[in-house]
mmCIF file of C-alpha atoms in Angstrom:
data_model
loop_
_atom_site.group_PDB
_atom_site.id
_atom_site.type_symbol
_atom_site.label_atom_id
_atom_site.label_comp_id
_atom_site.label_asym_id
_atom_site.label_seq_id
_atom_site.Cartn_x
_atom_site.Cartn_y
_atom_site.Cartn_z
ATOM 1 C CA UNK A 1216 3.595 -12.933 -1.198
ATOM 2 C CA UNK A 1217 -0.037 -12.718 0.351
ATOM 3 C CA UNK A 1218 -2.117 -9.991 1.826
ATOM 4 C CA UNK A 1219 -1.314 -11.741 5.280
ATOM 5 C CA UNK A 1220 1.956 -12.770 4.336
ATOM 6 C CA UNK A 1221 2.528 -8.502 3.923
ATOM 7 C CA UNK A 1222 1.164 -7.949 7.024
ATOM 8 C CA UNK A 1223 2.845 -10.017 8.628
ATOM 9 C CA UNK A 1224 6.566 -9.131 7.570
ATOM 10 C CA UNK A 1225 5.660 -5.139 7.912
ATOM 11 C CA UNK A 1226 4.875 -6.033 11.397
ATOM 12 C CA UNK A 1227 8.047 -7.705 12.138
ATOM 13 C CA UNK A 1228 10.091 -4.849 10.144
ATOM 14 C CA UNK A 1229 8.290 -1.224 11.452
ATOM 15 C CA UNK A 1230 7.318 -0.018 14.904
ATOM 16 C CA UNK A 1231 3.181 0.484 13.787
ATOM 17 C CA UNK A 1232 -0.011 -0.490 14.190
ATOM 18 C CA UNK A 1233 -2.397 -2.491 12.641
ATOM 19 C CA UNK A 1234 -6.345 -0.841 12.148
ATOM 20 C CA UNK A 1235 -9.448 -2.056 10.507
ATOM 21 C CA UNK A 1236 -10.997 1.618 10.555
ATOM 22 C CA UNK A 1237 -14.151 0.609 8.724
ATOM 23 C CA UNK A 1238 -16.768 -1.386 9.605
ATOM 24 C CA UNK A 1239 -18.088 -1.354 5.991
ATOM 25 C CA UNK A 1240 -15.146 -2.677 4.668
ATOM 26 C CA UNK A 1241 -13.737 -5.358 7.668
ATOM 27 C CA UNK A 1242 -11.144 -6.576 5.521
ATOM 28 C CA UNK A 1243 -9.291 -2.807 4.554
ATOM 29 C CA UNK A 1244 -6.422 -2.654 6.642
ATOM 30 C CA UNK A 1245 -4.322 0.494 7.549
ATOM 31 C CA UNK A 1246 -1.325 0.469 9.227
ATOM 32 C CA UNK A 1247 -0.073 3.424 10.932
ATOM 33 C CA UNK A 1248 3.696 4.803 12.228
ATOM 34 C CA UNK A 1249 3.190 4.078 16.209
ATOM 35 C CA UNK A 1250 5.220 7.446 16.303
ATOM 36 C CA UNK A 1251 3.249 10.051 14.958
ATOM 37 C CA UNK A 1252 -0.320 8.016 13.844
ATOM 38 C CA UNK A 1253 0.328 8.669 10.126
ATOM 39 C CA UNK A 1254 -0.677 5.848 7.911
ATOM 40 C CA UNK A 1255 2.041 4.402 5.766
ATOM 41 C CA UNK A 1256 0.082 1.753 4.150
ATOM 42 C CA UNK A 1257 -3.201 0.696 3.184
ATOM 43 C CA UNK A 1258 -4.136 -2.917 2.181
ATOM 44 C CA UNK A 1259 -7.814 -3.029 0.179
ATOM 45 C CA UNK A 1260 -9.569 -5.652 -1.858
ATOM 46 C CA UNK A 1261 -10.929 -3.950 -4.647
ATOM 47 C CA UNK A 1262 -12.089 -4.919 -8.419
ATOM 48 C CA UNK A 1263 -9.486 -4.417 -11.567
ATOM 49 C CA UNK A 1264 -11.220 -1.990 -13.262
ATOM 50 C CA UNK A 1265 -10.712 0.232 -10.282
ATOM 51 C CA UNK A 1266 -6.932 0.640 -11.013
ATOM 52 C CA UNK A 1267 -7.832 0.576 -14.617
ATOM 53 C CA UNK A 1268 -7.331 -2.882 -15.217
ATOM 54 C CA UNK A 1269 -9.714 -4.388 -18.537
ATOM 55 C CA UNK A 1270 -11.190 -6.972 -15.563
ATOM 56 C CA UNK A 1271 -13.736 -6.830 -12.622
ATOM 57 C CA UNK A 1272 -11.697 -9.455 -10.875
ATOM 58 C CA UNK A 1273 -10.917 -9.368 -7.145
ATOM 59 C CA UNK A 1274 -7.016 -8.186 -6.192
ATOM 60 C CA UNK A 1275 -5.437 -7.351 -2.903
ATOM 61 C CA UNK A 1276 -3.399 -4.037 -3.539
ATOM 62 C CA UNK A 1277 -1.032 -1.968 -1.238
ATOM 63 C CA UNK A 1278 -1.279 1.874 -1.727
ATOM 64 C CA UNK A 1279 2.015 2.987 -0.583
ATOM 65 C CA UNK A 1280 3.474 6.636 -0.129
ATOM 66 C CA UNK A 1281 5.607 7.481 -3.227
ATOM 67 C CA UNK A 1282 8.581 9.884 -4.116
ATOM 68 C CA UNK A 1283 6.692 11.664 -6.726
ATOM 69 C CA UNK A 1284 9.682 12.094 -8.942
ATOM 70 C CA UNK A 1285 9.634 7.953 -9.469
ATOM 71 C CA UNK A 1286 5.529 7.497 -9.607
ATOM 72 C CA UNK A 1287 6.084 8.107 -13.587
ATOM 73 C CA UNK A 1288 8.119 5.556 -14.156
ATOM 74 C CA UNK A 1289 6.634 3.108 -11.548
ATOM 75 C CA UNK A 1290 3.183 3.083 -12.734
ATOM 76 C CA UNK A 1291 4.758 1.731 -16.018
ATOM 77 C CA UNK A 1292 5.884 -1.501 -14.691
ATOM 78 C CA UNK A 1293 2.989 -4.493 -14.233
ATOM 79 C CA UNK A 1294 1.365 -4.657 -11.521
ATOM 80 C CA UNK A 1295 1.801 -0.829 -9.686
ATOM 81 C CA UNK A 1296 -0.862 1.835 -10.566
ATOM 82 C CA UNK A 1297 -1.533 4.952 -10.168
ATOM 83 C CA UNK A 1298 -3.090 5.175 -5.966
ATOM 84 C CA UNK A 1299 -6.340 3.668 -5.957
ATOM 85 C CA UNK A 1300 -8.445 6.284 -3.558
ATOM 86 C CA UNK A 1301 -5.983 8.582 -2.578
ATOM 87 C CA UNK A 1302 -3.845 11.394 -3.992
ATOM 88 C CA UNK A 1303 -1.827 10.010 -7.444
ATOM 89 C CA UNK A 1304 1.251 12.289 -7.118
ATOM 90 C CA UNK A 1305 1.939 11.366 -3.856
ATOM 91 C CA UNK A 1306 0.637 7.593 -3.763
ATOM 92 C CA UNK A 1307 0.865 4.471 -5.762
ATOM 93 C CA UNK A 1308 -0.965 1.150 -5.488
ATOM 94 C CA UNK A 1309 0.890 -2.392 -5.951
ATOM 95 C CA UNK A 1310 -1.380 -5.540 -6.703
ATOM 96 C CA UNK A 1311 0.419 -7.880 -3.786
ATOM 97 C CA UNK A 1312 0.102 -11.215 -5.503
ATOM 98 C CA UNK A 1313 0.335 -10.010 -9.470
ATOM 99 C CA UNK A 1314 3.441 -7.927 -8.690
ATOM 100 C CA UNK A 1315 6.456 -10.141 -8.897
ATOM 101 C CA UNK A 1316 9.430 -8.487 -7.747
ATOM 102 C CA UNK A 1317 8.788 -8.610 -3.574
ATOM 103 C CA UNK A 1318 12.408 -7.088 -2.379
ATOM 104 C CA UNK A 1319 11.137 -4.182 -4.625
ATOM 105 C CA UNK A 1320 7.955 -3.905 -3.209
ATOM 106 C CA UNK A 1321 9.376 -4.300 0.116
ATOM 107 C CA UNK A 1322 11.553 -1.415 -0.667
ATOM 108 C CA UNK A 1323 8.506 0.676 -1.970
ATOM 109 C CA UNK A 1324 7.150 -0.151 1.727
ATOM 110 C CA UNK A 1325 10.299 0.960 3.811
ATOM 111 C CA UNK A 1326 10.457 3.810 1.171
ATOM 112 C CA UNK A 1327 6.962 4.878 2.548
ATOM 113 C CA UNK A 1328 7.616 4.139 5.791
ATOM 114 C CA UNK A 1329 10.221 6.623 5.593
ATOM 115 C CA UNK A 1330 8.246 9.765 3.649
ATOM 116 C CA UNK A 1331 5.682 9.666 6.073
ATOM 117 C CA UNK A 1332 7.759 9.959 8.868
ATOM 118 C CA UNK A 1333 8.954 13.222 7.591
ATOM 119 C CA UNK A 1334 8.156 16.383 9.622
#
């Protein structure tokens, strides 16, 4: 699965919206509940060594919202790191196209879809 590929299919799955909130960065995408404006996912193109990766190399990753109780764990497997930019106990970041279990990662979505729909 592709950056556009994942936007597409969390567009056909979740009531939300789309955003490219900075002009700096066109190609960051966040994409919000349609409920209550939260963001549930953020899409960014950012270098390897940024998620502590031993490369500079260009990869598309998804931070998603995260149970904190499974971050431990999930960080462990290839390919999801601790949340690049944004809080680590509460957020995790998956590299779309070097992560290769999808219906996981499409679970990790709907799973932070979910936590930030929470009151």
């Amino acid at each position: 699965m592709n950056r556009n590929e994942l936007i597409h299919y969390i567009q056909q799955e979740y009531i939300c919206d789309v955003d490219y909130p900075w002009e700096k960065y066109p190609e960051y995408t966040v994409i919000r509940r349609r409920d209550n404006k939260k963001w549930f996912a953020g899409i960014f193109t950012i270098r390897g060594q940024q998620v502590g990766l031993d490369t500079n190399e260009a990869l598309d990753v998804i931070n998603l919202k995260c149970d904190p109780d499974l971050i431990p764990n999930l960080i462990r497997e290839s390919g999801i790191f601790p949340a690049y930019h944004m809080n680590k106990k509460h957020w995790i970041s998956v590299n779309i196209e070097g992560y290769g279990d999808v219906e996981k990662m499409k679970m990790l979505v709907d799973m932070s879809y979910r936590l930030v729909g929470k009151k």
